[in-house]
Short mmCIF file of N, CA and C in Angstrom, two decimals:
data_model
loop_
_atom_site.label_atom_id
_atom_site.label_comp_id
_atom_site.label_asym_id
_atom_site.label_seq_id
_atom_site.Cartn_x
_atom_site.Cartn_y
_atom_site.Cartn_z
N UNK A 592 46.88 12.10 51.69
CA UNK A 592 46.43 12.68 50.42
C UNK A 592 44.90 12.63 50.40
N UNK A 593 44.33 13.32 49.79
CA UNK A 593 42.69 13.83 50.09
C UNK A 593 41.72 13.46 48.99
N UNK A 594 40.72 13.12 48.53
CA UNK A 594 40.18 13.11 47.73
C UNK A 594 40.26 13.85 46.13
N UNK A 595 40.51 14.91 46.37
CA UNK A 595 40.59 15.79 45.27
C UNK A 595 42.20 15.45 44.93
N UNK A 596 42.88 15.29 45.68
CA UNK A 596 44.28 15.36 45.12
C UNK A 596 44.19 13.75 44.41
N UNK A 597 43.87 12.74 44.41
CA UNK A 597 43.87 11.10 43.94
C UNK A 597 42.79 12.25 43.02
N UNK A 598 41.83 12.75 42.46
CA UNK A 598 40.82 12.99 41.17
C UNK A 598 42.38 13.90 40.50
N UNK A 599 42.78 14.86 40.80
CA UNK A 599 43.86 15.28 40.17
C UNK A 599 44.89 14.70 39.70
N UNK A 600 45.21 13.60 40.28
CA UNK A 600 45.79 12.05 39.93
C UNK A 600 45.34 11.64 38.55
N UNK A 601 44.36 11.38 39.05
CA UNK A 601 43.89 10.15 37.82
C UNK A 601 42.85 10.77 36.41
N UNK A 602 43.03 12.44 37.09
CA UNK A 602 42.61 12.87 35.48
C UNK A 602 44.22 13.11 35.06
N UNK A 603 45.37 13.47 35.46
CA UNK A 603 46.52 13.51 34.95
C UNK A 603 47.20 12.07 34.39
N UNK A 604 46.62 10.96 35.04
CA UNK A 604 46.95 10.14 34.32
C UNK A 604 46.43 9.42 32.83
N UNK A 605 45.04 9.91 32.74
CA UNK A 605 44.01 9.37 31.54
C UNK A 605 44.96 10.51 30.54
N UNK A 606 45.26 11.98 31.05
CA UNK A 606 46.00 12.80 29.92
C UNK A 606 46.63 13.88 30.51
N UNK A 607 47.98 13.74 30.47
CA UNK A 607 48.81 14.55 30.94
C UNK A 607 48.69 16.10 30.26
N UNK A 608 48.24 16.27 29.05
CA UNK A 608 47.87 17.51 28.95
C UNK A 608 46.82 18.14 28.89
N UNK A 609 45.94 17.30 29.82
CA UNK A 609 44.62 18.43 30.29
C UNK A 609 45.08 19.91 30.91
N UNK A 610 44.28 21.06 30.40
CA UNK A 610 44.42 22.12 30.82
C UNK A 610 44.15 22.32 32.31
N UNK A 611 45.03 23.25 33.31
CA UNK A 611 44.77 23.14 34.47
C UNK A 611 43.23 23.79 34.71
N UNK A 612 42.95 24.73 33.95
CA UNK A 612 41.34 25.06 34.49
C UNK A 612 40.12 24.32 34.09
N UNK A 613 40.96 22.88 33.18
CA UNK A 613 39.68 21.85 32.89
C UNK A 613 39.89 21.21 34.28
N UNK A 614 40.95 20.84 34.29
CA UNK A 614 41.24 19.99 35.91
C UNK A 614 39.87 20.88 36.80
N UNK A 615 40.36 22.11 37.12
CA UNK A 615 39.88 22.72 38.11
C UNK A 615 38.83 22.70 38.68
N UNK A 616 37.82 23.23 37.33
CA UNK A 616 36.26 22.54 37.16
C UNK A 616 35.81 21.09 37.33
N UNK A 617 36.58 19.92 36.98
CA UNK A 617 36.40 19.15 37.32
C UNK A 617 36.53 18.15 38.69
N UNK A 618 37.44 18.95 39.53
CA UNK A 618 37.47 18.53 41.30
C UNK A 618 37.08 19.84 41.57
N UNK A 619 36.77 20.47 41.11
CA UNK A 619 35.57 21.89 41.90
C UNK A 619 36.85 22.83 43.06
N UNK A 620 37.92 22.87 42.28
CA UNK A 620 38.99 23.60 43.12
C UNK A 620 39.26 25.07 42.39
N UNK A 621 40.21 25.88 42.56
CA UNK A 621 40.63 26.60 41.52
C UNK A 621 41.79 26.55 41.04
N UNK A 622 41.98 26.82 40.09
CA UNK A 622 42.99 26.64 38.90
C UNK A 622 44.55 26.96 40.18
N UNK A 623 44.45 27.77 40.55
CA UNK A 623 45.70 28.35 41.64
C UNK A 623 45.80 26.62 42.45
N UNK A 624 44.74 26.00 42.87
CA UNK A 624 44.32 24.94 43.92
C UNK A 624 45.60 24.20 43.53
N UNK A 625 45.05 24.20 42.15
CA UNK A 625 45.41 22.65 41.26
C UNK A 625 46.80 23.03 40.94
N UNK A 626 47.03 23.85 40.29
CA UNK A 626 48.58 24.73 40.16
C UNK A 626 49.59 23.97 41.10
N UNK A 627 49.16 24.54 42.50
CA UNK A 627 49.76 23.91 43.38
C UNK A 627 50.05 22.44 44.19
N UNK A 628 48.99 21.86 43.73
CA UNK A 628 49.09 20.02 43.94
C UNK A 628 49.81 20.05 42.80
N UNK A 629 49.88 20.40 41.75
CA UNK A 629 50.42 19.89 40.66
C UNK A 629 51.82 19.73 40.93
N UNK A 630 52.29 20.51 41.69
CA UNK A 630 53.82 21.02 41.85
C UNK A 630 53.96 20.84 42.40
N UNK A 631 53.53 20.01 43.91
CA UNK A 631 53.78 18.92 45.01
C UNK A 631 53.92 17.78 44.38
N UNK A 632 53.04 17.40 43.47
CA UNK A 632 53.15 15.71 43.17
C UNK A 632 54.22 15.76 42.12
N UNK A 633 55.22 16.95 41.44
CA UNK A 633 56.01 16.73 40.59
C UNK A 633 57.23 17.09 42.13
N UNK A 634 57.57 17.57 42.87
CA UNK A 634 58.62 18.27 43.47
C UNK A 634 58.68 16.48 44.40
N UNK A 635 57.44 16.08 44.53
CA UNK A 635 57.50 14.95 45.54
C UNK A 635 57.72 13.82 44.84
N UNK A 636 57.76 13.37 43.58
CA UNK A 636 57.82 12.41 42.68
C UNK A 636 57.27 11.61 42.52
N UNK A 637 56.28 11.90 42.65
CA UNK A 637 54.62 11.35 42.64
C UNK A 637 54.73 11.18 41.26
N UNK A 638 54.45 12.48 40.53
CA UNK A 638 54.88 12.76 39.15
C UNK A 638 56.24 12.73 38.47
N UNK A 639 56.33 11.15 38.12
CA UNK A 639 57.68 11.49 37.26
C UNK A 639 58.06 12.25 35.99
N UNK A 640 56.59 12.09 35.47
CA UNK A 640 57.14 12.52 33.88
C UNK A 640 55.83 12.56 33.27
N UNK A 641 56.33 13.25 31.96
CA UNK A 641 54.60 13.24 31.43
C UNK A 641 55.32 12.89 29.69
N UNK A 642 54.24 11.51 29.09
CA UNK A 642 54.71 11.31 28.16
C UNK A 642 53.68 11.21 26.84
N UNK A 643 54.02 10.95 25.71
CA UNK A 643 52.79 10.84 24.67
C UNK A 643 53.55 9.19 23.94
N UNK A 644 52.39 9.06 23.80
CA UNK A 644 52.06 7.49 23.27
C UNK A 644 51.72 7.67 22.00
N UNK A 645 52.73 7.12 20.93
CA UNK A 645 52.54 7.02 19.51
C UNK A 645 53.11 5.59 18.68
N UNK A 646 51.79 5.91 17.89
CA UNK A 646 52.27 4.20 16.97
C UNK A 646 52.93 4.35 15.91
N UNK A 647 54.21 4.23 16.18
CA UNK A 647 55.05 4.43 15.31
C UNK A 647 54.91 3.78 13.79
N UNK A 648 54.55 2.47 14.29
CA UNK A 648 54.60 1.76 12.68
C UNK A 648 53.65 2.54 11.20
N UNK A 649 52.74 3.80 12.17
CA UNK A 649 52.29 4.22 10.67
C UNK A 649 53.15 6.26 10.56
N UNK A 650 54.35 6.14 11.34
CA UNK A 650 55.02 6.90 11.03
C UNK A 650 56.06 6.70 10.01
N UNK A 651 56.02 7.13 9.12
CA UNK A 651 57.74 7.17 8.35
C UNK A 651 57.74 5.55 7.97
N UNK A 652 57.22 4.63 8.41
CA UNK A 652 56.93 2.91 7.83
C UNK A 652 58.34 2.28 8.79
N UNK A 653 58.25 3.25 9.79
CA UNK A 653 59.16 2.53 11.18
C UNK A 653 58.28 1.09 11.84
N UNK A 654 59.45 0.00 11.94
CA UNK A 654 59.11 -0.93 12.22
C UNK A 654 60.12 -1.06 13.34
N UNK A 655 60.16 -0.60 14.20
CA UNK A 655 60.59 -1.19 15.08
C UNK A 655 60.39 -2.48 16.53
N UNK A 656 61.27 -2.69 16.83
CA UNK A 656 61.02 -4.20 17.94
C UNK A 656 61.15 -4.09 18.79
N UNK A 657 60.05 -4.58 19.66
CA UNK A 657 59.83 -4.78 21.00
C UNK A 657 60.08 -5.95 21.53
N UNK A 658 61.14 -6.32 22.97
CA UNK A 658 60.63 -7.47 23.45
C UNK A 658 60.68 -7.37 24.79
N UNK A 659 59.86 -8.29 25.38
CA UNK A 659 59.80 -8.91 26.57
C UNK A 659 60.99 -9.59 26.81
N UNK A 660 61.27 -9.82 28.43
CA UNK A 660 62.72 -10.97 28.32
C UNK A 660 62.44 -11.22 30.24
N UNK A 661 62.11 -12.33 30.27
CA UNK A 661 62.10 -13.11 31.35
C UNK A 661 63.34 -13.21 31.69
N UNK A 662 64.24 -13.08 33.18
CA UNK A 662 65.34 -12.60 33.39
C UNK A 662 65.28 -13.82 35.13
N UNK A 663 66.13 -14.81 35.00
CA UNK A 663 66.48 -15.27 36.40
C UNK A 663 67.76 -15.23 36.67
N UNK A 664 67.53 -14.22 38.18
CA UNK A 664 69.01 -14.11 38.72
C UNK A 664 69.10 -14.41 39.86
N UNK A 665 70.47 -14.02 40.30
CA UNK A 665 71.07 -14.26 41.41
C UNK A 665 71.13 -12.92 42.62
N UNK A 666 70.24 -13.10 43.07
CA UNK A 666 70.15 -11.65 43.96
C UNK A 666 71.68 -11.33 44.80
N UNK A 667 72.05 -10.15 44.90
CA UNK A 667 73.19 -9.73 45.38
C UNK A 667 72.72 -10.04 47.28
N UNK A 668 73.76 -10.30 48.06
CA UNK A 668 73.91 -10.70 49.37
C UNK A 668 73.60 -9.14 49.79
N UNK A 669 72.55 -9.13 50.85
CA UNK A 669 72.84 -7.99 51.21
C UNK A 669 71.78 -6.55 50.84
N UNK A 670 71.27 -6.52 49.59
CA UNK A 670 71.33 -5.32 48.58
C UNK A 670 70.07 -6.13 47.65
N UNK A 671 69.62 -7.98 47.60
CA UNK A 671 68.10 -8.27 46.97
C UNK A 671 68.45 -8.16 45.43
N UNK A 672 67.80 -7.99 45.01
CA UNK A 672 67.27 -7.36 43.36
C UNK A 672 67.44 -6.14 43.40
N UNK A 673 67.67 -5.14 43.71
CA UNK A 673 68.00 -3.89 43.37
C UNK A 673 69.10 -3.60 42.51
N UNK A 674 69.85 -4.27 42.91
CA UNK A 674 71.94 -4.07 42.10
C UNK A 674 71.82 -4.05 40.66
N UNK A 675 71.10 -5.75 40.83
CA UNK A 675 70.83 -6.57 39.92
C UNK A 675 69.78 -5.49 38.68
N UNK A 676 68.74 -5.15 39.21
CA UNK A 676 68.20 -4.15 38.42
C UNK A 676 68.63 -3.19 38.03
N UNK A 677 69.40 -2.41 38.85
CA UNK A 677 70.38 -0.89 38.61
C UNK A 677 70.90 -1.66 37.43
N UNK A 678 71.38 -2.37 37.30
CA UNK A 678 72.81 -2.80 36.03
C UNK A 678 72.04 -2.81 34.84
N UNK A 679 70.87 -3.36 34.99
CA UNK A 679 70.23 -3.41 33.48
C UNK A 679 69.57 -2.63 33.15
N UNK A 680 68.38 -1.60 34.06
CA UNK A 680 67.88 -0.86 33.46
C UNK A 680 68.77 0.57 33.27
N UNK A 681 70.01 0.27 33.31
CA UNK A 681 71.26 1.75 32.95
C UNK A 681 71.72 1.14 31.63
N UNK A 682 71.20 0.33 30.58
CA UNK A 682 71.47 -0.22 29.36
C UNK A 682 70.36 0.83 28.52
N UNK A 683 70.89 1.20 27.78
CA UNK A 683 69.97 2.11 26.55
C UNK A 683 68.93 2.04 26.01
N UNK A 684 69.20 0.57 25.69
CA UNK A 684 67.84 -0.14 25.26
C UNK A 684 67.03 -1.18 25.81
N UNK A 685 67.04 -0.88 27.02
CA UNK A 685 66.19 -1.27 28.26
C UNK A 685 64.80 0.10 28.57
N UNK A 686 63.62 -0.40 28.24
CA UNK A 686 62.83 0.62 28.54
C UNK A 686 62.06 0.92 29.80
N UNK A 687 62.10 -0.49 30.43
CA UNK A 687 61.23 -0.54 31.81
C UNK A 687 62.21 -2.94 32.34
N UNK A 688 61.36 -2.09 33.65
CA UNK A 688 62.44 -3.40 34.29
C UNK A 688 61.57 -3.86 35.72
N UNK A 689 60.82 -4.72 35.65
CA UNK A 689 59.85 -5.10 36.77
C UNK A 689 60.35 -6.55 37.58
N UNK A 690 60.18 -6.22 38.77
CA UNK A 690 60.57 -7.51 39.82
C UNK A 690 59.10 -8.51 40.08
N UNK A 691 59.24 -9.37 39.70
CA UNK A 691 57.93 -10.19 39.19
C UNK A 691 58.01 -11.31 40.26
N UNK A 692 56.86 -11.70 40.21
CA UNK A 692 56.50 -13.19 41.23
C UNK A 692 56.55 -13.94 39.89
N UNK A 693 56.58 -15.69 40.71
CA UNK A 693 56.72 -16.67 39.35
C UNK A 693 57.73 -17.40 39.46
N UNK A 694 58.17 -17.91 38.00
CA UNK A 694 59.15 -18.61 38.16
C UNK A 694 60.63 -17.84 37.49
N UNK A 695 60.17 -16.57 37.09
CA UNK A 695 61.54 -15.71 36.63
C UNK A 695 61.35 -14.17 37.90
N UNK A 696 62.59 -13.52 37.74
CA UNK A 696 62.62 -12.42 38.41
C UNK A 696 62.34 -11.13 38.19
N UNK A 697 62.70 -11.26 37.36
CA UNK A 697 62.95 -9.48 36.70
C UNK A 697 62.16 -9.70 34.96
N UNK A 698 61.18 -9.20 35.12
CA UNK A 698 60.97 -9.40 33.40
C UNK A 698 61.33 -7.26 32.92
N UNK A 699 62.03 -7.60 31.72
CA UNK A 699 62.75 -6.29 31.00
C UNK A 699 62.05 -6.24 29.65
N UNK A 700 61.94 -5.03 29.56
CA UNK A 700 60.77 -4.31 28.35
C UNK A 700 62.14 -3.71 27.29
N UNK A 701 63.00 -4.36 26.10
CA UNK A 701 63.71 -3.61 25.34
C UNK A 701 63.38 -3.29 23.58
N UNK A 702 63.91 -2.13 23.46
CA UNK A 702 63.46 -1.89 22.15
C UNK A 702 64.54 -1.63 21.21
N UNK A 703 64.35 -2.32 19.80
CA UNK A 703 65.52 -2.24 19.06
C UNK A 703 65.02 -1.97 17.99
N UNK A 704 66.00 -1.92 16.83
CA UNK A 704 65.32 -1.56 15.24
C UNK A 704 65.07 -2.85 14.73
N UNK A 705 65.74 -4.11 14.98
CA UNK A 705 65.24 -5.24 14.03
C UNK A 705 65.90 -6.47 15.31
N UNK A 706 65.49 -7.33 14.92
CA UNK A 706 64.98 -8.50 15.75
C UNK A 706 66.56 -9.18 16.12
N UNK A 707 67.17 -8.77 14.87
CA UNK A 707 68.75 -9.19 15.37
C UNK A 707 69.37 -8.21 16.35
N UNK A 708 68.98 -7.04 16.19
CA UNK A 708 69.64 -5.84 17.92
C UNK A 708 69.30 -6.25 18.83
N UNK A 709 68.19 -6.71 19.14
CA UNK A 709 67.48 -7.16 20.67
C UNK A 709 68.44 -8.95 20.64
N UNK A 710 68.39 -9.42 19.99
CA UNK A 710 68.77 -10.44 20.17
C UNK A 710 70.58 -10.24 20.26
N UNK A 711 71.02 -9.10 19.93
CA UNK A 711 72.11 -9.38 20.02
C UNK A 711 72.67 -8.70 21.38
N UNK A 712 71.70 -7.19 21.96
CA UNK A 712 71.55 -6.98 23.15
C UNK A 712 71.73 -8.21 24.31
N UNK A 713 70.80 -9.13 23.75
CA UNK A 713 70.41 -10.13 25.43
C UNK A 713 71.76 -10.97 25.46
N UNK A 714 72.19 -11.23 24.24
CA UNK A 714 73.21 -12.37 23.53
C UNK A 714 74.58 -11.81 24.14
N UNK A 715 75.35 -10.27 24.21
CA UNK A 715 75.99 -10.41 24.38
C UNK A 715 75.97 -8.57 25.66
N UNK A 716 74.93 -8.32 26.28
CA UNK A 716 75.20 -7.31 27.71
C UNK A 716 74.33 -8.19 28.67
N UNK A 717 72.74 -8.29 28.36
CA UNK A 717 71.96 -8.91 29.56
C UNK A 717 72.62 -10.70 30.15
N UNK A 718 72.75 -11.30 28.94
CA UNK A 718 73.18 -13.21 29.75
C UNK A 718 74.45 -13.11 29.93
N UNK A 719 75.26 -11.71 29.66
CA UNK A 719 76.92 -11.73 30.39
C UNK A 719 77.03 -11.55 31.30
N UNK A 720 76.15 -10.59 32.00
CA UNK A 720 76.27 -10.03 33.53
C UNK A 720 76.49 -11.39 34.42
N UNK A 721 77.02 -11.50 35.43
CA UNK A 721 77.46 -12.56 36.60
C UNK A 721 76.27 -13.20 37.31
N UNK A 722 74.96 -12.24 37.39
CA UNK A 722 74.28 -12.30 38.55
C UNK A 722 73.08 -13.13 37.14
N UNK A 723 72.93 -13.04 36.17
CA UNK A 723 72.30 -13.46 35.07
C UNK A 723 71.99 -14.83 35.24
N UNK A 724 71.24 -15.55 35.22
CA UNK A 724 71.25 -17.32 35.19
C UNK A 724 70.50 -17.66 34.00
N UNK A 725 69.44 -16.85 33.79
CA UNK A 725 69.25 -17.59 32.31
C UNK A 725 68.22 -16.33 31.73
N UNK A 726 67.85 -16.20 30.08
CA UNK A 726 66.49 -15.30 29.86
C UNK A 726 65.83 -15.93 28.62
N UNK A 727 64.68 -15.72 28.84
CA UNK A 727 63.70 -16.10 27.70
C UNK A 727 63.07 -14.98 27.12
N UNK A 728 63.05 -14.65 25.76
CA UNK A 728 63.26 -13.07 24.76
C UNK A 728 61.36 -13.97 24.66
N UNK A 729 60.69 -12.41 24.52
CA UNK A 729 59.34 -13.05 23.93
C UNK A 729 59.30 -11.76 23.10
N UNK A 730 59.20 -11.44 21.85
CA UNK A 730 58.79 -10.30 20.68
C UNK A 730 57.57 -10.34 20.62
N UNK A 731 57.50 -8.82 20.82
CA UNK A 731 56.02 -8.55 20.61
C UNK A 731 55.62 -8.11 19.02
N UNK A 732 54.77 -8.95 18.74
CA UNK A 732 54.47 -8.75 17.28
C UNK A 732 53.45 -8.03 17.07
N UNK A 733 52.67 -7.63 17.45
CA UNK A 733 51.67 -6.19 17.18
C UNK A 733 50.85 -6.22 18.62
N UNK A 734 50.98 -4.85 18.81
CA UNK A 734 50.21 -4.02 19.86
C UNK A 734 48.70 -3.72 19.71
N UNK A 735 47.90 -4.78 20.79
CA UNK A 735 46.33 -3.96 20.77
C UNK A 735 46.02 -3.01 21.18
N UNK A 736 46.73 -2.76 22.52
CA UNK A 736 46.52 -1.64 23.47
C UNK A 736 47.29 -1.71 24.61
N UNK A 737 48.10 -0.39 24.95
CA UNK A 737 49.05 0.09 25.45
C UNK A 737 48.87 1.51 26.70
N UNK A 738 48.77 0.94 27.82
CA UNK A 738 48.90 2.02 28.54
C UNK A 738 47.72 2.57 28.81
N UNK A 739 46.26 1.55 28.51
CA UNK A 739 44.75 1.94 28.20
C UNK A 739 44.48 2.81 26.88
N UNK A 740 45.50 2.84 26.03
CA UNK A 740 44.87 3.57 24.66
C UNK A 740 44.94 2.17 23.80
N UNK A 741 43.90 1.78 23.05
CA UNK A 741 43.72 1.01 22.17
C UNK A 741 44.12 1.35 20.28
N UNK A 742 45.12 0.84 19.89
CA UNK A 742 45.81 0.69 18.60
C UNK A 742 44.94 0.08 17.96
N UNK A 743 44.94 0.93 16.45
CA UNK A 743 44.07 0.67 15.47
C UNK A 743 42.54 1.29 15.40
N UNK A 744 41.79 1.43 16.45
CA UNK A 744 40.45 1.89 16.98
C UNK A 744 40.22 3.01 16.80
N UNK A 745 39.54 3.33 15.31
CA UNK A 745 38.59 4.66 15.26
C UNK A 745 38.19 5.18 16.32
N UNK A 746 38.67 6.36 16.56
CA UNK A 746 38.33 7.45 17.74
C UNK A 746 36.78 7.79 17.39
N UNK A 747 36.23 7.77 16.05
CA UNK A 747 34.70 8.41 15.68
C UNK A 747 33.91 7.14 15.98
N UNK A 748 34.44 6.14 15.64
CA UNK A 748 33.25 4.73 15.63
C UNK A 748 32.96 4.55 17.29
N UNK A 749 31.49 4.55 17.16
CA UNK A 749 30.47 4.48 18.42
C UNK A 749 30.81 2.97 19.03
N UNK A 750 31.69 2.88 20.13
CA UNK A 750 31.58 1.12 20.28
C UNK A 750 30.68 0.82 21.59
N UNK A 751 29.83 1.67 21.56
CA UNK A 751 28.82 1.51 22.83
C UNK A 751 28.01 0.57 22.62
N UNK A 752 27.93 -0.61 23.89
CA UNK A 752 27.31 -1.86 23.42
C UNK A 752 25.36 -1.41 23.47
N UNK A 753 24.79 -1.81 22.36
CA UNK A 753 23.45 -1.14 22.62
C UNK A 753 22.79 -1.59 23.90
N UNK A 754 21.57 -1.17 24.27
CA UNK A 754 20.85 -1.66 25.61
C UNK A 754 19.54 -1.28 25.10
N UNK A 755 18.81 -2.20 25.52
CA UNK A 755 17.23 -2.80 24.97
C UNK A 755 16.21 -3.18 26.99
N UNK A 756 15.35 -2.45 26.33
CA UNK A 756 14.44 -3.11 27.61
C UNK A 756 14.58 -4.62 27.70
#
């Protein structure tokens, strides 16, 4: 992969809906260039998906719950942490599912409407599974910043630190 294709990268990742002829101008290709990496890194799965990030809690006065959940298991003979992962992140309200160094394995990202769903999620699908040995639920109680966009933070307010001779 070439220089321009990693800049086509990582302006698609700061915002998935940049226009392709802003892209264009900006790695000095043409719009046709970019067209076409674009549709390699989605056909190749480079590009999984393109999503938008919203704070719900000042929509509609949705409060919904997030938690973390530290997850130690029993790796399948054979097959590692993979199995073990397939099973949980095919649960609904499982949003993401990472194989971690440490003293747990798998930490799982789930989201529910109130603090008793997630708890009743881990309580009675995630600590039933066989391969399960134990989990520790951590709720996230308010979001600073997510995904490099910062929650709460006036888009107009100047936060440029000043500079003085």
């Amino acid at each position: 992969m070439d220089r321009k294709e990693i800049e086509i990268l990582e302006l698609l990742e700061k915002n998935g809906r940049m226009d392709v002829h802003t892209i264009a101008r900006m790695v000095e290709l043409s719009p046709e260039e970019v067209e076409r990496a674009i549709q390699k890194f989605e056909d190749q799965q480079i590009i999984h998906g393109y999503s938008t990030l919203i704070d719900w809690t000042d929509v509609l006065g949705y409060e919904g719950v997030t938690a973390m959940i530290d997850v130690k298991v029993t790796p399948v003979r054979g097959k590692g942490f993979n199995d073990v992962a397939e099973r949980i992140y095919r649960f609904p309200e499982v949003k993401a599912v990472y194989l971690m160094s440490g003293a747990y394995d798998l930490s799982v990202s789930v989201e529910g409407k109130t603090m008793s769903q997630v708890a009743r999620f881990v309580s009675e699908k995630l600590s039933t599974l066989d391969t399960v040995i134990s989990t520790t639920t951590h709720f996230i109680l308010k979001k600073y910043k997510h995904d490099g966009i910062i929650f709460g933070e006036d888009d107009d307010n100047d936060r440029r630190m000043p500079v003085s001779p």
